[in-house]
Coordinates of N, CA, C and O in Angstrom, one line a residue:
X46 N 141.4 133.1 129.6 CA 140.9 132.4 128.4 C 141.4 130.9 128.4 O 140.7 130.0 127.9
X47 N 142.5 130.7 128.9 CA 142.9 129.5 129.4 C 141.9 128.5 130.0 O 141.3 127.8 129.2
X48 N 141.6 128.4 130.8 CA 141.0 127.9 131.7 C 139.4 127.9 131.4 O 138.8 127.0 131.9
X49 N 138.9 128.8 130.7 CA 137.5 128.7 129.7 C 138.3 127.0 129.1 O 138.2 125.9 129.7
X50 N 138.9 127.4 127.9 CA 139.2 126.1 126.8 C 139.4 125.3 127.8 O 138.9 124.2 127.5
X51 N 140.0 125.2 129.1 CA 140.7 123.5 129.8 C 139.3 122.9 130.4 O 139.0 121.7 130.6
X52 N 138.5 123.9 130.5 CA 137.1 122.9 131.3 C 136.3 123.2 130.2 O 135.3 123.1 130.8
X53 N 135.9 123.5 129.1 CA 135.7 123.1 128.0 C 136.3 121.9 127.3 O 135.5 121.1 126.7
X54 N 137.5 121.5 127.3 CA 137.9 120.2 126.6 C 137.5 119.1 127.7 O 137.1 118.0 127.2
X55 N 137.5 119.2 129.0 CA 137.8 118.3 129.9 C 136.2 117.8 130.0 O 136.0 116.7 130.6
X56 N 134.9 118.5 129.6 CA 133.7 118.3 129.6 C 133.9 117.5 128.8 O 133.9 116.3 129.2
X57 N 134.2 117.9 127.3 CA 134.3 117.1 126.3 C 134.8 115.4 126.5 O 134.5 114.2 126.1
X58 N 135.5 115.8 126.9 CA 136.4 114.4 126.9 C 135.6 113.5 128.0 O 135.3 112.4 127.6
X59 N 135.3 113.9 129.3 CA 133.8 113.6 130.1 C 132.7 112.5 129.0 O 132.3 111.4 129.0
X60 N 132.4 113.7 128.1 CA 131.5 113.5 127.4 C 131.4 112.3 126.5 O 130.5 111.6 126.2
X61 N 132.9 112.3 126.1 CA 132.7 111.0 124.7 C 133.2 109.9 125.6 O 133.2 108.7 125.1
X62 N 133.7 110.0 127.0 CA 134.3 108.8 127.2 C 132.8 107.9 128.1 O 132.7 106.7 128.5
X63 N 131.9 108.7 128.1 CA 130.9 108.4 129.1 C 129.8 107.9 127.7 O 129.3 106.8 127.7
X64 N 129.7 108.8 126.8 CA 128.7 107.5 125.6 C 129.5 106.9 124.9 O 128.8 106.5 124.0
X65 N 131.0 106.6 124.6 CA 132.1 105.1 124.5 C 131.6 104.1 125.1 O 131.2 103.1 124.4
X66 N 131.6 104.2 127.0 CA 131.2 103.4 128.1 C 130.0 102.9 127.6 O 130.0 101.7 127.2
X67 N 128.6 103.7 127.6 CA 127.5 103.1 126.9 C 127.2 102.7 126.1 O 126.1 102.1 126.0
X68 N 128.4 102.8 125.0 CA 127.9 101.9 123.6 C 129.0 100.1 123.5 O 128.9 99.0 122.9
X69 N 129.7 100.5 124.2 CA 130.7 99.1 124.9 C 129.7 98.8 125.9 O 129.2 97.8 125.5
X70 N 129.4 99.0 126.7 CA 128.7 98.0 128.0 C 127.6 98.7 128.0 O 127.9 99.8 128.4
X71 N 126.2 98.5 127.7 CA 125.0 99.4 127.6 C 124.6 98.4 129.0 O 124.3 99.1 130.1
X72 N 124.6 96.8 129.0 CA 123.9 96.4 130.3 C 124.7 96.7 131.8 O 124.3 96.4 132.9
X73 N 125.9 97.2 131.6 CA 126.3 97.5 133.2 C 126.1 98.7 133.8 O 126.9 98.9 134.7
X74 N 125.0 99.8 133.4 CA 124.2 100.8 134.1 C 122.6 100.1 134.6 O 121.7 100.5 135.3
X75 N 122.8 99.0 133.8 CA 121.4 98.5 134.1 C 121.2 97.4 135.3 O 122.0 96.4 135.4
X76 N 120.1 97.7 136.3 CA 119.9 97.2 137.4 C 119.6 95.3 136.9 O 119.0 95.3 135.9
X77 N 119.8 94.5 137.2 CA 120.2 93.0 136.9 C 118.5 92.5 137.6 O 117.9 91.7 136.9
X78 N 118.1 93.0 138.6 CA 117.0 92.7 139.6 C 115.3 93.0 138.5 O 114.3 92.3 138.5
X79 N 115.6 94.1 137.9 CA 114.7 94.4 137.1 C 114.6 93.6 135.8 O 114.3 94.2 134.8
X80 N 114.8 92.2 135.8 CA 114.5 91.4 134.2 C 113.0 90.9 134.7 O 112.5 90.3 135.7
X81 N 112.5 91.7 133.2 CA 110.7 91.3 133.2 C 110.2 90.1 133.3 O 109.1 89.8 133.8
X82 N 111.6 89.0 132.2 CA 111.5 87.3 132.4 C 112.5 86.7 133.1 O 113.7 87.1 133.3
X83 N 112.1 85.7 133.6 CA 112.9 84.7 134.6 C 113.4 84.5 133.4 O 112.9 85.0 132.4
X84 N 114.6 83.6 133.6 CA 115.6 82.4 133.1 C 114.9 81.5 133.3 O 114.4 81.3 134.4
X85 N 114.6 80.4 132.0 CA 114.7 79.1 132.4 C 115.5 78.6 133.1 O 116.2 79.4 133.7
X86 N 115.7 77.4 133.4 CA 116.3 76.2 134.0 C 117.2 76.3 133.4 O 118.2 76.8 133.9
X87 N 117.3 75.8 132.1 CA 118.4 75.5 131.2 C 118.1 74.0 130.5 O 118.0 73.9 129.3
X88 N 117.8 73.0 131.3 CA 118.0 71.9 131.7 C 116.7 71.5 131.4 O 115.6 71.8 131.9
X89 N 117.0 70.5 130.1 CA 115.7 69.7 129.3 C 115.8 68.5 129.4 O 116.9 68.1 129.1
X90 N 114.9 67.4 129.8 CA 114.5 66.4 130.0 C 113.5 65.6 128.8 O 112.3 65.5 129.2
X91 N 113.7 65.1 127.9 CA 113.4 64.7 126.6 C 112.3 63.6 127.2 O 111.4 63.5 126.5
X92 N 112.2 62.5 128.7 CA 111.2 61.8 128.7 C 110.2 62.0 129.3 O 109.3 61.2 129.6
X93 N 110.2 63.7 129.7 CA 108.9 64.4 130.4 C 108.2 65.2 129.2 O 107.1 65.7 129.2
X94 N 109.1 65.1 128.1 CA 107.7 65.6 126.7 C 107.4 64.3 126.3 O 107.9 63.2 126.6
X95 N 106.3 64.7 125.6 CA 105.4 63.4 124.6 C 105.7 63.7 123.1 O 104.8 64.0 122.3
X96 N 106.4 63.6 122.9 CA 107.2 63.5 121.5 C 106.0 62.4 120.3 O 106.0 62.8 119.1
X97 N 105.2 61.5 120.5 CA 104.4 60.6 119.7 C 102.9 60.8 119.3 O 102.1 60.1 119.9
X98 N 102.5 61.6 118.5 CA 101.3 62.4 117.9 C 100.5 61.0 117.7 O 100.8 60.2 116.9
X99 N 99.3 60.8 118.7 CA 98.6 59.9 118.0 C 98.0 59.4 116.7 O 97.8 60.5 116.1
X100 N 97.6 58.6 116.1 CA 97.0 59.0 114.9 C 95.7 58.3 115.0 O 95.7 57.2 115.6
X101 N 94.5 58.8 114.5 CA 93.3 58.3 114.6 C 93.3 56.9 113.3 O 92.3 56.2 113.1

């Protein structure tokens, strides 16, 4: 009867420490390669927009 309860607790404990893990780090199961959007650059250049709306 022993040994029923020790791999019964030890699942358990398996169990919460494995969705803890997931709810602290949800993106480090997740493959990095698979982002649907690029990253920008970062890096803005204010005299390659046209900032001055003509006016008629």
């Amino acid at each position: 009867m022993q040994r029923e309860h020790a791999l019964v607790g030890a699942a358990a404990v398996v169990l919460v420490v494995a969705v803890l893990f997931a709810l602290v780090a949800p993106g480090a199961l997740a493959d990095a390669e698979d982002d649907p959007e690029p990253q920008p650059d970062g890096r803005l250049d204010l005299s390659e927009a046209r900032l001055i709306k003509e006016f008629n």
